[in-house]
CSV table of C-alpha atoms in Angstrom, one decimal:
chain,number,residue,atom,x,y,z
A,1,MET,CA,22.4,-29.4,14.6
A,2,PRO,CA,20.3,-26.9,16.6
A,3,GLU,CA,20.3,-23.4,15.4
A,4,LYS,CA,21.9,-20.8,17.7
A,5,VAL,CA,19.4,-18.5,19.4
A,6,ALA,CA,21.3,-15.4,18.0
A,7,GLY,CA,20.6,-16.6,14.4
A,8,ILE,CA,16.9,-17.1,15.2
A,9,PHE,CA,16.6,-13.6,16.6
A,10,ALA,CA,18.5,-12.1,13.7
A,11,ARG,CA,16.1,-13.7,11.2
A,12,LEU,CA,13.1,-12.7,13.3
A,13,ASP,CA,14.4,-9.1,13.4
A,14,GLN,CA,14.8,-9.0,9.6
A,15,GLY,CA,11.3,-10.3,9.1
A,16,ILE,CA,9.9,-7.7,11.6
A,17,GLY,CA,11.9,-5.0,9.9
A,18,ARG,CA,10.5,-5.9,6.5
A,19,ALA,CA,6.9,-5.9,7.9
A,20,VAL,CA,7.3,-2.5,9.5
A,21,GLU,CA,8.8,-1.1,6.2
A,22,ASN,CA,5.9,-2.6,4.2
A,23,CYS,CA,3.4,-0.9,6.6
A,24,ARG,CA,5.2,2.4,6.3
A,25,LEU,CA,5.1,2.2,2.6
A,26,VAL,CA,1.4,1.3,2.5
A,27,ALA,CA,0.7,4.3,4.7
A,28,LEU,CA,2.4,6.6,2.2
A,29,TRP,CA,-0.7,6.3,0.0
A,30,ASN,CA,-2.3,8.9,2.4
A,31,SER,CA,0.4,11.3,1.4
A,32,VAL,CA,0.2,10.5,-2.3
A,33,ALA,CA,-3.6,10.8,-2.7
A,34,ASP,CA,-5.5,14.0,-2.2
A,35,ASP,CA,-8.4,14.2,0.3
A,36,ARG,CA,-11.1,13.3,-2.2
A,37,VAL,CA,-9.2,10.2,-3.3
A,38,ARG,CA,-8.3,9.2,0.3
A,39,ARG,CA,-12.0,9.2,1.2
A,40,ASN,CA,-12.7,6.8,-1.6
A,41,THR,CA,-9.7,4.5,-1.4
A,42,GLU,CA,-7.7,2.4,1.1
A,43,ALA,CA,-4.2,1.0,0.4
A,44,VAL,CA,-4.1,-2.5,1.8
A,45,LYS,CA,-0.8,-4.1,0.9
A,46,ILE,CA,2.3,-4.2,-1.2
A,47,ALA,CA,3.4,-7.5,-2.8
A,48,GLU,CA,6.1,-8.0,-5.4
A,49,ARG,CA,6.4,-4.2,-5.8
A,50,THR,CA,2.7,-3.8,-6.5
A,51,LEU,CA,0.5,-1.5,-4.3
A,52,TYR,CA,-3.0,-2.8,-3.9
A,53,VAL,CA,-5.7,-0.2,-3.3
A,54,LEU,CA,-9.4,-0.8,-2.6
A,55,THR,CA,-11.8,1.7,-4.2
A,56,ALA,CA,-15.4,2.7,-3.3
A,57,SER,CA,-16.7,1.8,-6.8
A,58,PRO,CA,-15.7,0.6,-10.3
A,59,ALA,CA,-15.8,4.2,-11.5
A,60,TRP,CA,-13.1,5.2,-8.9
A,61,ALA,CA,-11.0,2.2,-10.0
A,62,ALA,CA,-11.2,3.2,-13.6
A,63,GLU,CA,-10.5,6.9,-13.0
A,64,LEU,CA,-7.5,6.2,-10.8
A,65,GLY,CA,-6.2,3.8,-13.3
A,66,PHE,CA,-5.7,6.7,-15.7
A,67,LEU,CA,-3.6,8.4,-13.1
A,68,LYS,CA,-1.5,5.4,-12.2
A,69,LYS,CA,1.8,6.6,-13.6
A,70,ALA,CA,1.6,9.9,-11.7
A,71,PHE,CA,0.7,8.1,-8.5
A,72,ILE,CA,3.6,5.6,-8.9
A,73,SER,CA,6.0,8.5,-9.6
A,74,LYS,CA,4.9,10.5,-6.5
A,75,PHE,CA,4.8,7.4,-4.3
A,76,ASN,CA,8.4,6.5,-5.2
A,77,ASP,CA,9.5,10.1,-4.7
A,78,LEU,CA,8.1,10.1,-1.2
A,79,ALA,CA,9.5,6.7,-0.5
A,80,GLY,CA,13.0,7.9,-1.6
A,81,ARG,CA,13.4,4.8,-3.8
A,82,ASP,CA,11.7,2.8,-6.5
A,83,ALA,CA,9.4,1.0,-3.9
A,84,ILE,CA,6.6,0.1,-6.3
A,85,SER,CA,6.3,-0.5,-10.1
A,86,ASP,CA,2.5,-0.9,-10.3
A,87,ILE,CA,-0.7,-0.1,-8.6
A,88,ARG,CA,-3.8,-2.3,-8.7
A,89,PHE,CA,-7.1,-0.6,-8.0
A,90,LYS,CA,-9.9,-3.0,-6.8
A,91,PRO,CA,-13.5,-1.8,-6.6
A,92,LEU,CA,-15.5,-2.8,-3.6
A,93,GLY,CA,-18.8,-1.2,-4.6
A,94,GLY,CA,-19.6,0.8,-1.5
A,95,PRO,CA,-18.3,3.5,0.8
A,96,ILE,CA,-14.7,2.8,1.8
A,97,GLU,CA,-15.6,3.4,5.5
A,98,LYS,CA,-17.5,0.1,5.5
A,99,PHE,CA,-14.3,-1.8,4.7
A,100,SER,CA,-11.8,0.1,6.9
A,101,GLY,CA,-13.9,0.1,10.0
A,102,GLY,CA,-14.2,3.8,10.2
A,103,GLU,CA,-17.9,4.6,10.2
């Protein structure tokens, strides 16, 4: 039986709403991190309550790993809920501007 158009639009609206909320949450990283950290990182996605953050070097990834609990706490406070339970820092080995297109 063909699905009603209203049902299709309702599901589409839910999917768009989740995508917009995910983008809003990823953008919160800029409020969590200070200026020095922001210049050397870029939050790229949230999947299964894990925030994925690119870093300019392995040293940055290691340093930020030590601060992970504080970042998660501040992130969730700003989100107003327990939005993430983990952060994964992935080093890229170069200035973060190269990867975000902001040279």
